[in-house]
């Protein structure tokens, strides 16, 4: 894995510099930049998300078919695309949204939209993530859009992930937050119990996601399914094996392990923006 770092401050311009191979991670920082700085600005988490989003949108060219992700970071990407289209800095873009939420946001910004049926080959998808490990493998879907996200991102020639540095983990499932599995409504409890049993040794607790509107009603995805959230005490050792076993369960529609899919990950942290590539 290689990475590109942008260290920011209130001063400009960026000044290219060389970085050595990191012996611990065996990664090299590519095309790095440092900055003549006085003091670093204080950035909120939303600032970081926007920085990552803006950096990713630099890869968008007029005429592209784009996968539009879901979530608060992806929403900054959609906002920026809307702005660049409205000012004529981009043109002839077609967006394939990964959720009804994103579809509504993009439509409100006059971004032309289409579907995977009409555009089965996507040039570039940009989306957020819930966890990013050192191999650029991901957990996604805490926003509930994992099925459409996986379909759209799998159909994309490039997939750029945008996130703030709170999403970095050393092993997937290691954040202690949910790893979602989309299941059909029919006998969801049967699958919840089976999923929990599958990961017994990782101290897994499985919970049905609720709507979050104050009621105990289940959360229903854009595809009419439920989500079982898996909480792990210990990280998943072999994501591919885990994904295969989850997918083999009848009634499981999709899981939130996005393995070998990201072509690069843009991470914004308090000290800069890092672009990690394989
Ligand atoms: O997978 C997702 C939605 O299904 C999101 O990309 C993920 O949850 C990250 O969201 P956010 O940018 O709001 O932290």
Coordinates of C-alpha atoms and ligand atoms in Angstrom, one line a residue:
X1 CA 0.0 0.0 0.0
X2 CA 1.2 3.5 -0.8
X3 CA 0.0 6.7 0.6
X4 CA 0.0 10.4 -0.3
X5 CA -0.1 12.9 2.5
X6 CA -1.2 16.5 2.5
X7 CA -0.4 18.4 5.6
X8 CA -2.4 21.5 5.9
X9 CA -2.2 24.8 7.7
X10 CA -3.5 28.3 7.2
X11 CA -0.6 29.1 4.9
X12 CA -0.3 28.3 1.2
X13 CA 1.1 27.1 -1.1
X14 CA 1.8 23.4 -0.7
X15 CA 5.5 22.5 -1.1
X16 CA 6.4 19.1 -2.5
X17 CA 8.9 17.1 -0.4
X18 CA 10.2 13.5 -0.4
X19 CA 9.4 10.9 2.2
X20 CA 11.3 7.7 3.0
X21 CA 9.9 4.2 3.1
X22 CA 8.1 3.5 6.4
X23 CA 9.9 0.3 7.6
X24 CA 7.1 -0.6 10.0
X25 CA 4.2 -0.5 7.5
X26 CA 6.3 -1.0 4.4
X27 CA 4.5 1.9 2.8
X28 CA 5.8 4.9 1.0
X29 CA 4.3 8.3 0.9
X30 CA 3.8 9.3 -2.7
X31 CA 3.8 12.9 -4.0
X32 CA 3.7 14.3 -0.5
X33 CA 3.3 17.9 0.3
X34 CA 4.2 19.9 3.3
X35 CA 3.2 23.4 3.9
X36 CA 5.0 26.5 5.3
X37 CA 2.9 26.7 8.4
X38 CA 2.5 28.9 11.4
X39 CA -0.2 27.0 13.3
X40 CA -2.7 24.3 12.2
X41 CA -6.4 25.4 12.1
X42 CA -8.8 23.7 14.5
X43 CA -11.0 21.4 12.4
X44 CA -14.3 19.8 13.3
X45 CA -15.2 16.3 12.2
X46 CA -17.4 17.8 9.4
X47 CA -14.4 19.9 8.3
X48 CA -12.4 16.7 8.0
X49 CA -15.1 14.9 6.1
X50 CA -15.4 17.9 3.7
X51 CA -11.6 18.0 3.1
X52 CA -11.6 14.3 2.2
X53 CA -14.7 14.8 0.0
X54 CA -13.1 17.7 -1.8
X55 CA -9.9 15.8 -2.4
X56 CA -11.8 12.9 -3.9
X57 CA -13.8 15.1 -6.2
X58 CA -10.6 16.3 -7.8
X59 CA -10.6 12.9 -9.5
X60 CA -13.9 13.5 -11.2
X61 CA -13.7 14.5 -14.9
X62 CA -16.5 15.8 -17.1
X63 CA -18.4 13.1 -18.9
X64 CA -17.9 10.5 -16.2
X65 CA -20.5 8.1 -14.9
X66 CA -20.3 8.3 -11.1
X67 CA -21.4 6.1 -8.2
X68 CA -22.8 8.4 -5.5
X69 CA -22.3 7.0 -2.0
X70 CA -24.5 7.4 1.1
X71 CA -23.8 9.0 4.5
X72 CA -22.6 12.2 5.9
X73 CA -19.2 12.2 4.2
X74 CA -20.6 11.1 0.8
X75 CA -23.1 13.9 1.2
X76 CA -20.2 16.4 1.0
X77 CA -19.1 14.8 -2.2
X78 CA -22.6 15.2 -3.7
X79 CA -22.7 18.8 -2.5
X80 CA -19.4 19.5 -4.2
X81 CA -20.4 17.8 -7.4
X82 CA -23.6 19.9 -7.5
X83 CA -21.6 23.0 -7.0
X84 CA -19.1 22.2 -9.8
X85 CA -21.9 21.3 -12.2
X86 CA -23.8 24.5 -11.4
X87 CA -20.7 26.6 -12.1
X88 CA -19.8 24.8 -15.3
X89 CA -16.6 23.4 -13.9
X90 CA -17.9 19.9 -14.6
X91 CA -20.4 18.9 -17.2
X92 CA -22.0 15.8 -18.7
X93 CA -21.9 13.9 -15.4
X94 CA -24.3 11.0 -14.7
X95 CA -24.7 9.9 -11.1
X96 CA -25.9 6.5 -9.9
X97 CA -27.1 7.0 -6.4
X98 CA -26.7 4.2 -3.7
X99 CA -29.8 5.2 -1.7
X100 CA -33.0 7.0 -1.8
X101 CA -31.5 9.7 0.4
X102 CA -28.6 10.3 -2.0
X103 CA -31.0 10.2 -4.9
X104 CA -33.0 13.0 -3.3
X105 CA -30.0 15.1 -2.4
X106 CA -28.5 14.7 -5.9
X107 CA -31.8 15.5 -7.6
X108 CA -32.2 18.6 -5.4
X109 CA -28.8 19.8 -6.8
X110 CA -29.8 19.1 -10.4
X111 CA -27.2 16.3 -10.8
X112 CA -28.4 14.1 -13.7
X113 CA -29.2 10.6 -12.4
X114 CA -29.5 7.2 -13.9
X115 CA -29.4 3.5 -12.8
X116 CA -27.1 0.5 -13.0
X117 CA -29.6 -1.0 -15.5
X118 CA -28.9 1.9 -17.9
X119 CA -25.3 2.4 -17.0
X120 CA -23.8 -1.0 -16.0
X121 CA -20.2 0.4 -16.2
X122 CA -19.4 3.2 -13.7
X123 CA -16.1 5.2 -14.1
X124 CA -15.7 6.2 -10.5
X125 CA -17.6 5.7 -7.2
X126 CA -16.9 7.8 -4.2
X127 CA -18.3 6.8 -0.8
X128 CA -17.7 6.9 2.9
X129 CA -16.9 3.9 5.2
X130 CA -17.4 2.9 8.8
X131 CA -14.1 1.1 9.2
X132 CA -10.9 1.1 7.1
X133 CA -8.2 -1.4 7.8
X134 CA -4.5 -1.2 6.6
X135 CA -5.3 -3.3 3.5
X136 CA -8.0 -0.8 2.5
X137 CA -10.7 -3.4 3.3
X138 CA -13.8 -1.8 4.8
X139 CA -16.9 -2.2 6.9
X140 CA -19.8 -0.2 5.4
X141 CA -23.5 0.1 5.9
X142 CA -24.1 1.7 9.2
X143 CA -26.1 4.1 7.1
X144 CA -28.2 1.2 5.9
X145 CA -27.3 1.4 2.2
X146 CA -24.8 -1.5 2.0
X147 CA -26.6 -3.5 -0.7
X148 CA -26.9 -0.7 -3.3
X149 CA -23.5 0.6 -2.3
X150 CA -21.9 -2.8 -2.9
X151 CA -23.7 -3.3 -6.2
X152 CA -22.7 0.2 -7.5
X153 CA -19.1 0.1 -6.2
X154 CA -18.5 -3.4 -7.6
X155 CA -19.5 -2.1 -11.0
X156 CA -17.1 0.8 -10.8
X157 CA -13.6 0.9 -12.4
X158 CA -12.4 3.0 -9.4
X159 CA -13.7 3.3 -6.0
X160 CA -12.4 6.1 -3.7
X161 CA -13.3 6.0 -0.1
X162 CA -13.6 9.2 1.9
X163 CA -13.4 9.3 5.7
X164 CA -12.1 11.1 8.7
X165 CA -9.4 9.3 10.7
X166 CA -11.8 8.0 13.4
X167 CA -12.6 5.3 10.8
X168 CA -9.1 3.7 10.8
X169 CA -8.9 0.3 12.5
X170 CA -6.2 -2.3 12.7
X171 CA -8.7 -5.1 12.1
X172 CA -12.3 -5.1 10.7
X173 CA -14.9 -5.3 13.4
X174 CA -12.4 -3.8 15.8
X175 CA -14.1 -0.5 16.4
X176 CA -16.7 -2.2 18.6
X177 CA -19.4 -0.6 16.4
X178 CA -21.9 -2.4 14.2
X179 CA -21.0 -4.6 11.2
X180 CA -24.3 -4.7 9.4
X181 CA -25.9 -7.7 7.6
X182 CA -29.0 -7.1 5.5
X183 CA -31.5 -10.0 5.9
X184 CA -34.9 -10.7 4.5
X185 CA -37.8 -9.9 6.9
X186 CA -39.0 -13.5 6.9
X187 CA -37.8 -15.2 10.1
X188 CA -35.1 -12.6 10.7
X189 CA -34.7 -13.9 14.3
X190 CA -33.6 -17.3 12.9
X191 CA -30.8 -15.6 11.0
X192 CA -29.9 -13.3 13.8
X193 CA -29.3 -16.3 16.0
X194 CA -27.3 -18.1 13.3
X195 CA -25.2 -15.0 12.7
X196 CA -24.4 -14.6 16.3
X197 CA -23.5 -18.3 16.5
X198 CA -21.2 -18.0 13.5
X199 CA -19.0 -15.5 15.3
X200 CA -19.3 -16.9 18.9
X201 CA -15.6 -17.1 19.2
X202 CA -15.2 -13.4 18.5
X203 CA -17.6 -12.5 21.3
X204 CA -20.2 -11.4 18.7
X205 CA -23.5 -9.9 19.8
X206 CA -26.2 -9.6 17.1
X207 CA -29.0 -7.0 17.3
X208 CA -31.8 -6.2 15.0
X209 CA -31.5 -2.6 13.9
X210 CA -34.4 -0.4 15.0
X211 CA -35.8 2.6 13.2
X212 CA -34.4 5.1 15.7
X213 CA -37.6 7.1 15.7
X214 CA -38.3 6.4 19.4
X215 CA -40.2 3.3 18.6
X216 CA -38.9 -0.3 18.6
X217 CA -39.9 -0.7 15.0
X218 CA -37.3 -2.5 12.9
X219 CA -35.3 -0.3 10.5
X220 CA -36.3 -1.1 6.9
X221 CA -33.7 -0.7 4.1
X222 CA -34.5 0.9 0.8
X223 CA -34.9 -2.7 -0.5
X224 CA -37.5 -3.6 2.1
X225 CA -35.2 -5.7 4.2
X226 CA -34.0 -5.7 7.9
X227 CA -30.5 -5.2 9.2
X228 CA -28.9 -7.4 11.8
X229 CA -25.9 -5.5 13.4
X230 CA -23.0 -7.6 14.6
X231 CA -20.9 -6.2 17.4
X232 CA -17.5 -7.9 17.9
X233 CA -15.4 -8.0 21.0
X234 CA -12.4 -9.0 18.9
X235 CA -11.6 -8.1 15.2
X236 CA -12.4 -10.5 12.4
X237 CA -9.2 -12.4 11.4
X238 CA -10.1 -13.6 7.9
X239 CA -12.6 -11.2 6.3
X240 CA -13.0 -13.2 3.1
X241 CA -13.8 -16.4 5.0
X242 CA -16.3 -14.5 7.3
X243 CA -17.9 -12.8 4.3
X244 CA -18.3 -16.2 2.5
X245 CA -19.9 -17.8 5.5
X246 CA -22.3 -15.0 6.0
X247 CA -23.3 -14.9 2.3
X248 CA -23.9 -18.7 2.4
X249 CA -26.8 -18.3 4.8
X250 CA -30.2 -18.5 3.2
X251 CA -32.1 -15.2 3.8
X252 CA -28.9 -13.1 4.0
X253 CA -29.1 -10.5 1.3
X254 CA -25.7 -8.7 1.8
X255 CA -23.1 -8.0 4.4
X256 CA -21.0 -4.9 5.2
X257 CA -17.6 -6.3 4.6
X258 CA -16.3 -4.6 1.4
X259 CA -13.1 -6.5 0.7
X260 CA -10.6 -5.8 -2.1
X261 CA -13.0 -3.1 -3.5
X262 CA -11.5 0.2 -2.6
X263 CA -8.8 1.5 -5.1
X264 CA -7.9 4.3 -2.7
X265 CA -8.9 5.8 0.6
X266 CA -8.7 9.5 1.5
X267 CA -8.4 10.0 5.2
X268 CA -8.6 13.4 6.7
X269 CA -7.2 13.9 10.2
X270 CA -6.2 16.8 12.4
X271 CA -2.7 17.0 10.8
X272 CA -3.6 16.5 7.1
X273 CA -5.2 14.5 4.4
X274 CA -3.7 11.2 3.5
X275 CA -4.4 9.3 0.3
X276 CA -3.8 5.6 0.7
X277 CA -3.6 3.4 -2.4
X278 CA -2.8 -0.2 -3.0
Ligands
LIG1 O1 -21.9 2.8 4.4 C1 -22.4 3.8 4.6 C2 -23.9 4.0 4.5 O2 -24.5 2.7 4.3 C3 -21.7 5.1 4.9 O3 -20.8 5.3 3.9 C4 -20.9 4.9 6.2 O4 -21.9 4.5 7.2 C5 -20.1 6.1 6.6 O5 -21.0 7.1 6.9 P1 -20.6 8.5 7.4 O6 -19.8 9.2 6.3 O7 -21.8 9.3 7.8 O8 -19.7 8.3 8.6

